[in-house]
PDB file of C-alpha atoms in Angstrom:
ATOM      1  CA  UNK A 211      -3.955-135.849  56.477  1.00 63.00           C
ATOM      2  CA  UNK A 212      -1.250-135.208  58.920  1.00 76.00           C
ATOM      3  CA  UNK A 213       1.573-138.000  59.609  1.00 79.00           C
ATOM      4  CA  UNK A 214       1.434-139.715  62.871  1.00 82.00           C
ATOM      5  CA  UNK A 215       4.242-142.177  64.127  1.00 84.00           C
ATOM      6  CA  UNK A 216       3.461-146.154  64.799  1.00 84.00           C
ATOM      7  CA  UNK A 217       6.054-145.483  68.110  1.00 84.00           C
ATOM      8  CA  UNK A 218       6.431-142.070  69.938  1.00 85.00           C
ATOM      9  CA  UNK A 219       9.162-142.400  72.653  1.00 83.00           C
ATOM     10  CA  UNK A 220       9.617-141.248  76.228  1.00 84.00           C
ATOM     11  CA  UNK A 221      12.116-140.171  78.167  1.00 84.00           C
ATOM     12  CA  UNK A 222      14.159-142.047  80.089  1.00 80.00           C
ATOM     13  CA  UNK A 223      13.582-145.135  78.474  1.00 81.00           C
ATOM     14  CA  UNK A 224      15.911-147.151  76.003  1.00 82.00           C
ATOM     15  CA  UNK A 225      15.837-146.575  72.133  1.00 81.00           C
ATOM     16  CA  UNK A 226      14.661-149.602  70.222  1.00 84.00           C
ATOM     17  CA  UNK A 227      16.191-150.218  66.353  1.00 85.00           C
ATOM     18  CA  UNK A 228      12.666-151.814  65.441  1.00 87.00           C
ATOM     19  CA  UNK A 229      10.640-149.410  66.694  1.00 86.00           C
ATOM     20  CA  UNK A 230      12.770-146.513  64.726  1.00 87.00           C
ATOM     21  CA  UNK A 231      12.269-148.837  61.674  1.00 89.00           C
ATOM     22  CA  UNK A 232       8.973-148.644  61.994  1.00 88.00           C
ATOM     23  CA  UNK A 233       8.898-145.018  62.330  1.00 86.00           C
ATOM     24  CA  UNK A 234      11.038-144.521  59.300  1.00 87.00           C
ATOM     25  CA  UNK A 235       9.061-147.000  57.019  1.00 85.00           C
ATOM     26  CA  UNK A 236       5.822-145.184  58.181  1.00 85.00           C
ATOM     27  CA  UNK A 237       7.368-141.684  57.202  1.00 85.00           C
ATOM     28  CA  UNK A 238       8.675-143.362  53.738  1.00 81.00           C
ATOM     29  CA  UNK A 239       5.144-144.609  52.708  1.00 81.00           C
ATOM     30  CA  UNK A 240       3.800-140.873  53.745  1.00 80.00           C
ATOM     31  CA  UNK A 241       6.202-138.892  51.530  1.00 79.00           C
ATOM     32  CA  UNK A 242       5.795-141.700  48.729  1.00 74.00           C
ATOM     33  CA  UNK A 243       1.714-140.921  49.127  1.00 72.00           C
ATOM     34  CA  UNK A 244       0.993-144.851  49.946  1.00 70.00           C
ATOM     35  CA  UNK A 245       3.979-146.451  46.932  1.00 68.00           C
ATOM     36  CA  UNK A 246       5.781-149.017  48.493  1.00 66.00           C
ATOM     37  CA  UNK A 247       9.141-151.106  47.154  1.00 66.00           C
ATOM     38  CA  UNK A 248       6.627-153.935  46.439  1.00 67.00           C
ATOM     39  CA  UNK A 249       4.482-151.818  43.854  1.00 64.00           C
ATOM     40  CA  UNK A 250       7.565-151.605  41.636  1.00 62.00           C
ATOM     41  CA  UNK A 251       8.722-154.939  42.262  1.00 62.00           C
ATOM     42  CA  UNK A 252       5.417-156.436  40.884  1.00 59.00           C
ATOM     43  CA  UNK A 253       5.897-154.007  37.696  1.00 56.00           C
ATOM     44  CA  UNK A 254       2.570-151.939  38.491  1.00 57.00           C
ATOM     45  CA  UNK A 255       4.377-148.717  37.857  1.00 56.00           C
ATOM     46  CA  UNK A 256       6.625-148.257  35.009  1.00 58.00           C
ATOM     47  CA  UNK A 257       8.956-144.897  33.652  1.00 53.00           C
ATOM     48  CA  UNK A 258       6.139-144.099  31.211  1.00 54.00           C
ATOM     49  CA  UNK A 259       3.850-143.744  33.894  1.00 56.00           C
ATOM     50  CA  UNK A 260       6.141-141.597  35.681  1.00 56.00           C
ATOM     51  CA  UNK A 261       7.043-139.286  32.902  1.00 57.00           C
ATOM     52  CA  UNK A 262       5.826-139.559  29.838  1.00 60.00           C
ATOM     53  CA  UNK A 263       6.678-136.445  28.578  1.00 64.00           C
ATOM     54  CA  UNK A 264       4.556-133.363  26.399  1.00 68.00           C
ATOM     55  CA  UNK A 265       4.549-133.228  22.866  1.00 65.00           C
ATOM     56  CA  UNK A 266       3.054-130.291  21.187  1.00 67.00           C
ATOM     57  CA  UNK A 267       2.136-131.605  17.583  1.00 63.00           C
ATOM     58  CA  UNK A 268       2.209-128.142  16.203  1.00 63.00           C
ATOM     59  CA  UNK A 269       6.103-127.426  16.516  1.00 62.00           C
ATOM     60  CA  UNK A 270       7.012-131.197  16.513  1.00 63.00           C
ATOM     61  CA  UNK A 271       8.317-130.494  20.095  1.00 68.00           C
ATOM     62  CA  UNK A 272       8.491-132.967  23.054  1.00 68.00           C
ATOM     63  CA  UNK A 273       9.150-132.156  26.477  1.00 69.00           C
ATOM     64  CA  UNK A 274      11.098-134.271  29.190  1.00 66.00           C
ATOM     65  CA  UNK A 275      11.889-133.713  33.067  1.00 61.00           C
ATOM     66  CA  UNK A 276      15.423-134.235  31.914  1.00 65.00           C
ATOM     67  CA  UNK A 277      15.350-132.507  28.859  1.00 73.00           C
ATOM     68  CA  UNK A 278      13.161-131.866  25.026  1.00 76.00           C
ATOM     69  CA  UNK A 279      13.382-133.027  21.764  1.00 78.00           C
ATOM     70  CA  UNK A 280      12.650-130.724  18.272  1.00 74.00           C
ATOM     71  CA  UNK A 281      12.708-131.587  15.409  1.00 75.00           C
ATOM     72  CA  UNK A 282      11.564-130.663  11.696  1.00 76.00           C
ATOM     73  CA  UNK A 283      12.140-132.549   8.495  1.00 76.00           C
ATOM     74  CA  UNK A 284      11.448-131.769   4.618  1.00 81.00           C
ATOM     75  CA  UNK A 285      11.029-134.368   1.596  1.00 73.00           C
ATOM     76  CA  UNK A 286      12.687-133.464  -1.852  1.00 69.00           C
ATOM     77  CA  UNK A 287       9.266-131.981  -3.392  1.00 73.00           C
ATOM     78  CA  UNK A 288       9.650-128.950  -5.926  1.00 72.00           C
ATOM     79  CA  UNK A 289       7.383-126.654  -3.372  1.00 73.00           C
ATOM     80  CA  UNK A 290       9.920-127.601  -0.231  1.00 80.00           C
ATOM     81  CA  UNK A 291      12.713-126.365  -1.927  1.00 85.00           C
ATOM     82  CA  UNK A 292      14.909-123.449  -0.129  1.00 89.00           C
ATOM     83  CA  UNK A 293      16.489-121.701  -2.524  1.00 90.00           C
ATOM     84  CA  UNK A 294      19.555-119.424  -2.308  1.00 90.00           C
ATOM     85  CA  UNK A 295      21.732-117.499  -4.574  1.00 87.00           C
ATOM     86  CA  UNK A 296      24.597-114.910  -4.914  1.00 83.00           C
ATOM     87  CA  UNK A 297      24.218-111.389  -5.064  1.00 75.00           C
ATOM     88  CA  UNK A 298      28.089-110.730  -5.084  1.00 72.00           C
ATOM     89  CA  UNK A 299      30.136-109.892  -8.313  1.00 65.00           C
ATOM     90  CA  UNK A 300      30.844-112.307 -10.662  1.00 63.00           C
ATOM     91  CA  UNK A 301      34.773-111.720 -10.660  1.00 62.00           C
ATOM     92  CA  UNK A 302      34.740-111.781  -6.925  1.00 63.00           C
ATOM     93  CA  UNK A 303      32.879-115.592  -6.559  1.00 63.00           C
ATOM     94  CA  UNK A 304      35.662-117.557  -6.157  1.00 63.00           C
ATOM     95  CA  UNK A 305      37.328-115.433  -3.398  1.00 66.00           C
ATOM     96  CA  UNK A 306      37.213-116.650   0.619  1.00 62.00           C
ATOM     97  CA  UNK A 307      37.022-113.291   1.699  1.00 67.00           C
ATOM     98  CA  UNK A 308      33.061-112.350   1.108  1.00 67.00           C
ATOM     99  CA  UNK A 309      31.184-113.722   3.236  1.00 76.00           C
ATOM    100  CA  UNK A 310      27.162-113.752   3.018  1.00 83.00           C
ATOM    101  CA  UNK A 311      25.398-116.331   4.309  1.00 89.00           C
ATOM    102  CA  UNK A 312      21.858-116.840   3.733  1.00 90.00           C
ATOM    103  CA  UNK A 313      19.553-118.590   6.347  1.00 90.00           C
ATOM    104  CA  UNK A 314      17.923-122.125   4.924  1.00 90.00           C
ATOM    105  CA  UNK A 315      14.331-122.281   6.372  1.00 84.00           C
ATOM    106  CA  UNK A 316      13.152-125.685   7.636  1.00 85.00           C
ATOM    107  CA  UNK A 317      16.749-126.201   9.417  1.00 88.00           C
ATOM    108  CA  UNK A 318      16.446-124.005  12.354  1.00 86.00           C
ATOM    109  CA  UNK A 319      14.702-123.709  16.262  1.00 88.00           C
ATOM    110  CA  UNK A 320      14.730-121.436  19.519  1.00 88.00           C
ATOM    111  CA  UNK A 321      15.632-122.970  22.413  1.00 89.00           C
ATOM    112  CA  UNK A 322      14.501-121.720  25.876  1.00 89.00           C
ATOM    113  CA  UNK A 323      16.921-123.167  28.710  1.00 90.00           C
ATOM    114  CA  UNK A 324      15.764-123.363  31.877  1.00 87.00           C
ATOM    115  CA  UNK A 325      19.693-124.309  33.145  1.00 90.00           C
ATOM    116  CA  UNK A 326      22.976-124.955  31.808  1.00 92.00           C
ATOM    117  CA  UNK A 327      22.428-127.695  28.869  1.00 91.00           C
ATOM    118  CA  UNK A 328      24.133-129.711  26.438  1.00 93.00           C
ATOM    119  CA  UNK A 329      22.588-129.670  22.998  1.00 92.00           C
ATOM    120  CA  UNK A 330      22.906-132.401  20.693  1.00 91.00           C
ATOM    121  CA  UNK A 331      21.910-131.158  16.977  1.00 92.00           C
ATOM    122  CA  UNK A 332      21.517-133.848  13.717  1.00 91.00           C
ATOM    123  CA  UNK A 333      20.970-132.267  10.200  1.00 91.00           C
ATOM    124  CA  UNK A 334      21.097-134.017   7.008  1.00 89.00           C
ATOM    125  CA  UNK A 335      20.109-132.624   3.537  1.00 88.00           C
ATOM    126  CA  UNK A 336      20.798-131.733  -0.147  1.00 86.00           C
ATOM    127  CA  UNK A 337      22.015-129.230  -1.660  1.00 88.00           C
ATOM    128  CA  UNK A 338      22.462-128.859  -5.742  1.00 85.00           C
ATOM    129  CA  UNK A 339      24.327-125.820  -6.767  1.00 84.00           C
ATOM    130  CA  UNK A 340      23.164-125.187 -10.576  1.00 81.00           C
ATOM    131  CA  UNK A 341      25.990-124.038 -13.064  1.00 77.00           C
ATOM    132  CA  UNK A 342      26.649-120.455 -13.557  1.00 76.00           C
ATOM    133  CA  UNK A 343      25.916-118.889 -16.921  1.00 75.00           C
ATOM    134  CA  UNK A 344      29.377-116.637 -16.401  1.00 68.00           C
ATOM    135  CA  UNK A 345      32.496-118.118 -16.630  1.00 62.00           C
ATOM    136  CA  UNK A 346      34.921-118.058 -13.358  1.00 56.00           C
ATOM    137  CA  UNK A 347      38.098-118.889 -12.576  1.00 54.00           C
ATOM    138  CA  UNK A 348      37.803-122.227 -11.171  1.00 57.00           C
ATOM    139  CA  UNK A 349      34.842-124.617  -9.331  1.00 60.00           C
ATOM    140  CA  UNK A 350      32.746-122.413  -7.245  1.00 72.00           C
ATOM    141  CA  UNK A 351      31.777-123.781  -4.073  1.00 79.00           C
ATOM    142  CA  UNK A 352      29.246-122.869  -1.634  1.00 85.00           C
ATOM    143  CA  UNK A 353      30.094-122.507   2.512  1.00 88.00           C
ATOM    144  CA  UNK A 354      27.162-124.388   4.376  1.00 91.00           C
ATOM    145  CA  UNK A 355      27.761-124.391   8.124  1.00 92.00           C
ATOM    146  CA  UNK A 356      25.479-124.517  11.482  1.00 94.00           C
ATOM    147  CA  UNK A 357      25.334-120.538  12.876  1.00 95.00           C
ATOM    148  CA  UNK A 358      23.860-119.526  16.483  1.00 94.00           C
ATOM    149  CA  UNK A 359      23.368-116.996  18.843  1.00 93.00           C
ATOM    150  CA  UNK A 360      21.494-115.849  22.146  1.00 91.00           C
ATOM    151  CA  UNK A 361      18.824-113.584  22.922  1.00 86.00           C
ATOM    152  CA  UNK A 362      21.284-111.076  24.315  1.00 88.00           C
ATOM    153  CA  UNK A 363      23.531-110.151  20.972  1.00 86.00           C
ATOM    154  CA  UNK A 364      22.920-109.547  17.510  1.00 85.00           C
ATOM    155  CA  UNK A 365      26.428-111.497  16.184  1.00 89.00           C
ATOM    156  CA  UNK A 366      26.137-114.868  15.203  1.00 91.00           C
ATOM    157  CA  UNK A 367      28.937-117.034  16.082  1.00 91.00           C
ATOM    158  CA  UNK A 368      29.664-120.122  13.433  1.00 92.00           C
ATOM    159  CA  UNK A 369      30.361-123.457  14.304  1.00 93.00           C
ATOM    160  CA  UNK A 370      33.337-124.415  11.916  1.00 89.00           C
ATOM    161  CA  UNK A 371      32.813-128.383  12.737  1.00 89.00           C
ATOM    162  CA  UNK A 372      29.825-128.774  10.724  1.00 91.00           C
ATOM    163  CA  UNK A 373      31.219-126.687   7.491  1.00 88.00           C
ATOM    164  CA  UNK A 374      30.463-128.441   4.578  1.00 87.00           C
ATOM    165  CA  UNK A 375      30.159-127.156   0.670  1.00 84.00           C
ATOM    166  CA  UNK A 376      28.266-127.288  -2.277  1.00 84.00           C
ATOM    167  CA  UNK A 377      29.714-126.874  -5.871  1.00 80.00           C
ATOM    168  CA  UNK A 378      28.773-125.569  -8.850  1.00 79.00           C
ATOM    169  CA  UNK A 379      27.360-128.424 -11.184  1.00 73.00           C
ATOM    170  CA  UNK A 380      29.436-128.106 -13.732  1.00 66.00           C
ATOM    171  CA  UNK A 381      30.184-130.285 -16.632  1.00 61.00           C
ATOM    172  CA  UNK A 382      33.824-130.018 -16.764  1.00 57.00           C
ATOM    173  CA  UNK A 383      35.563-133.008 -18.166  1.00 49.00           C
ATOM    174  CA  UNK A 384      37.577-133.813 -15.033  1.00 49.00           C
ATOM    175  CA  UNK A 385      35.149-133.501 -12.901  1.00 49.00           C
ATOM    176  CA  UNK A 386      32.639-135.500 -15.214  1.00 51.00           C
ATOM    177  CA  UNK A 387      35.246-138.495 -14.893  1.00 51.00           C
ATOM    178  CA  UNK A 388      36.253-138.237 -10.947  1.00 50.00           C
ATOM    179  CA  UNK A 389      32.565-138.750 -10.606  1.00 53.00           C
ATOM    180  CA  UNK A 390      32.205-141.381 -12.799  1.00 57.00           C
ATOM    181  CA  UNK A 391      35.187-143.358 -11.182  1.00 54.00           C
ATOM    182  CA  UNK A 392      33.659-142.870  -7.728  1.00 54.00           C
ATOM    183  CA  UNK A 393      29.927-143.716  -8.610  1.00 55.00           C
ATOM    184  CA  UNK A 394      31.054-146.981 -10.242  1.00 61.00           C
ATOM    185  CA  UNK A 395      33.329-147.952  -7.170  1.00 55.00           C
ATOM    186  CA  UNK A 396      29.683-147.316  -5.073  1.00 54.00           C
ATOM    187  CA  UNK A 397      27.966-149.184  -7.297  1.00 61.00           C
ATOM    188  CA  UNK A 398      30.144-152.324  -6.970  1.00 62.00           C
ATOM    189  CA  UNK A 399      29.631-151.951  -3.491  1.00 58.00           C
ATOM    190  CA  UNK A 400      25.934-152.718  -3.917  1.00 58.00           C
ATOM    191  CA  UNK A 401      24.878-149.066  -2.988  1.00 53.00           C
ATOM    192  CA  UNK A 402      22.043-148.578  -5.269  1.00 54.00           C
ATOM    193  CA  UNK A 403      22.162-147.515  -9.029  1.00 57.00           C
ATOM    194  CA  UNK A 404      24.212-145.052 -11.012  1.00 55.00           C
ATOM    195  CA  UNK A 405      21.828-141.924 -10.113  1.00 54.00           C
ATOM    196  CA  UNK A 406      21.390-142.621  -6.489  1.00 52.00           C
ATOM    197  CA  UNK A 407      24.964-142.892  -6.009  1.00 51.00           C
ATOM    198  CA  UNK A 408      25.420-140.228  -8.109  1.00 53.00           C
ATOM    199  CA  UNK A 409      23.374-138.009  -6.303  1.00 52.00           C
ATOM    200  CA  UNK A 410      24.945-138.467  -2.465  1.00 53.00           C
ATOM    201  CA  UNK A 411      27.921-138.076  -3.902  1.00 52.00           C
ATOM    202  CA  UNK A 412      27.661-134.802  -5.091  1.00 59.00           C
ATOM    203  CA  UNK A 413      24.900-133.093  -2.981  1.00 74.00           C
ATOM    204  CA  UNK A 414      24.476-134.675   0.365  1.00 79.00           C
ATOM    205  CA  UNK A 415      25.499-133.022   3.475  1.00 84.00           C
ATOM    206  CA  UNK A 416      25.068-134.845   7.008  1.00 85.00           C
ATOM    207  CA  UNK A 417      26.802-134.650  10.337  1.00 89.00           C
ATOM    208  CA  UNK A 418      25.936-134.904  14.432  1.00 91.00           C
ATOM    209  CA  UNK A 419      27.411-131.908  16.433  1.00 92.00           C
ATOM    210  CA  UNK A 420      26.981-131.472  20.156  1.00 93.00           C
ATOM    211  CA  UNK A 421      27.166-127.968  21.900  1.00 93.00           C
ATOM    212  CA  UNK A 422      28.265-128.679  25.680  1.00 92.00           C
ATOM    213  CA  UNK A 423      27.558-126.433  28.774  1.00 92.00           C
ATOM    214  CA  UNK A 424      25.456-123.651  27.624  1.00 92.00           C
ATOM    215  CA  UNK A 425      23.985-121.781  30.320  1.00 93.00           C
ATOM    216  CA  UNK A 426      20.406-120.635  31.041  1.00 92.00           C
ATOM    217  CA  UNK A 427      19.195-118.441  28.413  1.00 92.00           C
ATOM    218  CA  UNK A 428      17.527-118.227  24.344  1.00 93.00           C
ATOM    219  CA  UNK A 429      19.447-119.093  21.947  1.00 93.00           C
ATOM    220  CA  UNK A 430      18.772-119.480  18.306  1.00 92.00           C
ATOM    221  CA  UNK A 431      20.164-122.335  15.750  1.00 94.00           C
ATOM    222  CA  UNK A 432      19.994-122.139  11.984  1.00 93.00           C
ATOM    223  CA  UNK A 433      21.746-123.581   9.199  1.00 93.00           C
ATOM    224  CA  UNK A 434      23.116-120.882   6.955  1.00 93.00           C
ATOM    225  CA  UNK A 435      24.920-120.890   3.330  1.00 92.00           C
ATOM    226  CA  UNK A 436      27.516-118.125   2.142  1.00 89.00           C
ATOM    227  CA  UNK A 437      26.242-118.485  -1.578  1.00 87.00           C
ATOM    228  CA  UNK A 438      28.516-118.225  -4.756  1.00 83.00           C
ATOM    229  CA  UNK A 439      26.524-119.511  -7.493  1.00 83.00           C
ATOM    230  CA  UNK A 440      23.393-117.648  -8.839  1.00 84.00           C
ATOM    231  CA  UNK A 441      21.093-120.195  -8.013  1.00 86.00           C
ATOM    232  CA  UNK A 442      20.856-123.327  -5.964  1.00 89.00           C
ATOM    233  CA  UNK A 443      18.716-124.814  -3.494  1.00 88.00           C
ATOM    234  CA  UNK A 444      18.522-127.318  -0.950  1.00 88.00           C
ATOM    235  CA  UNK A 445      16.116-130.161  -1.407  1.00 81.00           C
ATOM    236  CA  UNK A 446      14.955-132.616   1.179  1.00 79.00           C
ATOM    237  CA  UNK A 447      16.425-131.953   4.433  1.00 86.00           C
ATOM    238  CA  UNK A 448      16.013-132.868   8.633  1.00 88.00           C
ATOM    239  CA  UNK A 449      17.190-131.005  11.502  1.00 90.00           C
ATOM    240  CA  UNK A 450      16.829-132.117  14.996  1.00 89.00           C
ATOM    241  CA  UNK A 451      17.784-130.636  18.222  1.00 88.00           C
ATOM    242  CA  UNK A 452      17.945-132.670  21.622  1.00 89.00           C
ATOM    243  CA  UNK A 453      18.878-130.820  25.165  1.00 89.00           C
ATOM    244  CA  UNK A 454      19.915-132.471  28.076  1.00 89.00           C
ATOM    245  CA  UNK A 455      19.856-130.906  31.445  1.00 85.00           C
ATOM    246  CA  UNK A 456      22.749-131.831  33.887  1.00 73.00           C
TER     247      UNK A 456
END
């Protein structure tokens, strides 16, 4: 249906401000398809209705105007486990300088930007490091950090803000009693027995970490682990990634 003006004027004769008001108004409902000011004043449209987003149930993925949501979480079950382990030499484990990290499944997505984006990523899991049967020269830890890259290159680049470790489980004396002195100072605190304590103390890692002004493109985001113990595993664990256009 094609838009026709309340008031068409003439030459010659003198412009009238209520007659372009009702010109404009008339062109406002048109565009709008019939919505008025008073439709939202009397609450009969609301944001859902306007955009309630997609969600694809398959890939726990939903899908904003403005932006998505993914997300993708594990419980502590034997069968969820991801396990990892060294395949460096033994005299070599507690040395910086190799570097292998191993990919943690569950803790990872693809993102497809349309435009420039910021993404804000949450992760949160265990990780128990079991103690080696050969002797080294010290605590062995365990490099876990968030790793990405795009479509275009094969080099992943880390992201040193969300480093965390794991260490070896071992039964060392000192360590034995640091623990114990920090698991009874929790415990006082009202945060839940000896074992829960206990256990975030020694093999939680959690942190937010937002990734500002990437432009159009893929990109892929995993959580990786440069492994020196010959066998540990990460337990329950939840990774979410939110993008925001500008």
């Amino acid at each position: 249906m094609a838009f026709t003006k309340p008031y068409t004027y003439v030459d010659g004769t003198v412009l009238s401000g209520a007659n372009q008001q009702l010109n404009d108004d008339a062109a406002k409902k048109y565009i709008n398809q019939g919505i008025v000011f008073a439709d939202y004043a009397d609450s009969n449209i609301d944001f859902d209705q306007i955009q309630s987003g997609e969600l694809q149930p398959i890939t726990n993925q939903y899908r904003f105007v403005s932006g998505e949501v993914l997300g993708q979480a594990v419980d502590k079950e034997v069968v969820n486990r991801a396990y990892f382990t060294s395949n460096i030499k033994t005299g070599r484990q507690t040395s910086d300088n190799p570097v292998q990290y191993q990919s943690i499944y569950s803790t990872g997505q693809t993102l497809y930007l349309s435009s420039t984006a910021d993404i804000l990523i949450t992760f949160g899991g265990t990780f128990i490091s079991d103690e080696n049967e050969v002797q080294g020269k010290g605590k062995w830890d365990s490099k876990i950090a968030l790793r990405y890259r795009d479509s275009t290159s094969n080099n992943w680049e880390t992201i040193e803000g969300t480093r965390s470790y794991s260490f070896e489980e071992t039964t060392a004396a000192t360590v034995a009693t640091r623990l114990a002195t920090q698991t009874s100072l929790l415990t006082a605190a009202g945060y839940g027995p000896v074992t829960e304590a206990e256990y975030c103390l020694r093999r939680w890692s959690g942190w937010t970490w937002v990734v500002k002004g990437l432009p159009a493109g893929e990109y892929s985001f995993i959580l990786m682990i440069s492994a020196k113990v010959e066998q540990g595993y990460s337990s329950a664990r939840s990774f979410t990634c939110e993008v925001f256009y500008g």
